[in-house]
XYZ file of C-alpha atoms in Angstrom:
147
model
C -7.209 29.478 -10.731
C -5.416 29.193 -7.380
C -6.472 26.130 -5.402
C -5.074 27.209 -2.043
C -8.524 28.322 -0.927
C -9.809 24.777 -1.453
C -7.117 23.439 0.840
C -7.717 26.194 3.405
C -11.392 25.159 3.463
C -10.432 21.542 4.021
C -11.116 20.389 0.470
C -8.503 18.111 -1.080
C -8.594 17.540 -4.824
C -8.873 13.868 -5.660
C -8.137 12.175 -8.968
C -9.848 8.777 -9.192
C -9.554 6.553 -12.224
C -10.631 2.972 -12.763
C -9.334 2.361 -16.260
C -7.084 -0.559 -17.099
C -5.876 -3.573 -15.139
C -2.521 -1.894 -14.429
C -4.134 0.813 -12.309
C -3.036 0.448 -8.695
C -5.313 3.015 -7.093
C -6.663 0.764 -4.342
C -3.218 -0.639 -3.553
C -1.628 2.825 -3.434
C -4.422 4.076 -1.186
C -3.884 1.158 1.189
C -0.128 1.772 1.178
C -0.586 5.514 1.805
C -2.952 4.825 4.710
C -0.435 2.381 6.182
C 2.362 4.971 5.928
C 0.250 7.561 7.729
C -0.746 5.017 10.396
C 2.920 4.028 10.890
C 3.802 7.714 11.325
C 0.994 8.061 13.892
C 2.204 4.983 15.774
C 5.825 6.176 15.697
C 5.123 9.715 16.922
C 1.999 9.179 19.026
C 0.317 12.041 17.133
C -2.848 12.251 15.088
C -2.611 11.950 11.294
C -2.714 15.721 10.646
C 0.030 16.329 13.220
C 2.604 13.858 11.941
C 5.635 15.388 10.224
C 5.121 13.230 7.119
C 1.582 14.516 6.569
C 2.496 18.122 7.394
C 5.437 18.194 4.974
C 3.371 16.444 2.299
C 0.603 19.034 2.729
C 3.026 21.943 2.403
C 4.655 20.439 -0.685
C 1.241 19.679 -2.172
C 0.206 23.307 -1.667
C 3.426 24.580 -3.259
C 2.859 22.303 -6.245
C -0.772 23.452 -6.502
C 0.277 27.121 -6.505
C 2.456 26.396 -9.527
C -0.117 24.105 -11.151
C 2.218 21.133 -10.823
C -0.064 18.924 -8.759
C -1.921 17.061 -11.498
C -0.063 14.194 -13.180
C -2.177 14.251 -16.361
C -0.864 17.763 -17.069
C 2.773 16.969 -16.238
C 2.651 17.488 -12.495
C 3.278 15.231 -9.531
C 0.500 13.133 -8.020
C -0.130 12.937 -4.290
C 1.067 9.357 -4.313
C 4.224 10.303 -6.216
C 4.811 13.116 -3.731
C 4.385 10.692 -0.830
C 6.879 8.253 -2.374
C 9.361 11.074 -2.947
C 8.992 12.262 0.631
C 9.408 8.738 2.020
C 12.568 8.216 -0.050
C 14.080 11.440 1.291
C 13.177 10.552 4.884
C 14.605 7.052 4.461
C 17.863 8.442 3.066
C 18.010 10.932 5.930
C 17.594 8.138 8.489
C 20.299 6.079 6.801
C 22.673 9.049 6.815
C 21.936 9.759 10.489
C 22.552 6.100 11.399
C 25.850 6.118 9.480
C 26.932 9.336 11.227
C 26.164 7.790 14.629
C 28.083 4.642 13.662
C 31.102 6.711 12.573
C 30.983 8.707 15.826
C 30.869 5.488 17.900
C 33.844 4.119 15.957
C 35.730 7.392 16.444
C 35.070 7.320 20.186
C 36.131 3.680 20.363
C 39.391 4.402 18.526
C 40.164 7.446 20.664
C 39.432 5.379 23.792
C 41.811 2.622 22.622
C 44.502 5.192 21.838
C 44.140 6.681 25.319
C 44.432 3.244 26.929
C 47.469 2.319 24.828
C 49.200 5.629 25.667
C 48.998 5.006 29.427
C 48.225 7.590 32.067
C 44.887 9.252 31.962
C 44.689 9.021 28.193
C 45.369 12.685 27.537
C 48.204 13.732 25.312
C 50.599 16.325 26.780
C 50.121 19.810 25.394
C 52.845 21.604 23.447
C 53.521 23.837 26.481
C 53.972 20.781 28.711
C 56.405 19.221 26.210
C 58.367 22.489 25.927
C 58.520 22.838 29.709
C 59.755 19.254 30.043
C 62.433 19.833 27.429
C 63.625 23.011 29.214
C 63.766 21.136 32.523
C 65.889 18.356 31.032
C 68.223 20.882 29.421
C 68.585 22.819 32.692
C 69.267 19.586 34.615
C 71.929 18.602 32.067
C 73.603 22.018 32.383
C 73.531 21.872 36.185
C 75.012 18.380 36.312
C 77.791 19.254 33.812
C 78.654 22.430 35.747
C 78.925 20.432 38.985
C 81.575 18.095 37.516
């Protein structure tokens, strides 16, 4: 049975268990609520509009269509999906920060090279170097012909 209609009607399947002292249902619920609230605070959007919740909802629907959304039958729980999504977003942020850091270092190095080279910091083009070499050669020929 396809559960997409339940989601389209606003119904979210919930799996609640209270067995065993190792169950962390209340703690995971608190953590999930905090993540959603942090996303709301960061973006200034309502919970349903935050990218984290939207992506999680799409992934949850895709898992439900393939009957992979229930952990007791080998699927992925909503909490597990949230943790997976947060890990990917965290890695993405780290990669973006590293790319910005590398770009700043590259700009700093190119700025130091321009300062060390003198002038306006631009390297002469191949055409400019060739033209300079032709000028020097012509000057040398002219001066040797004059003597």
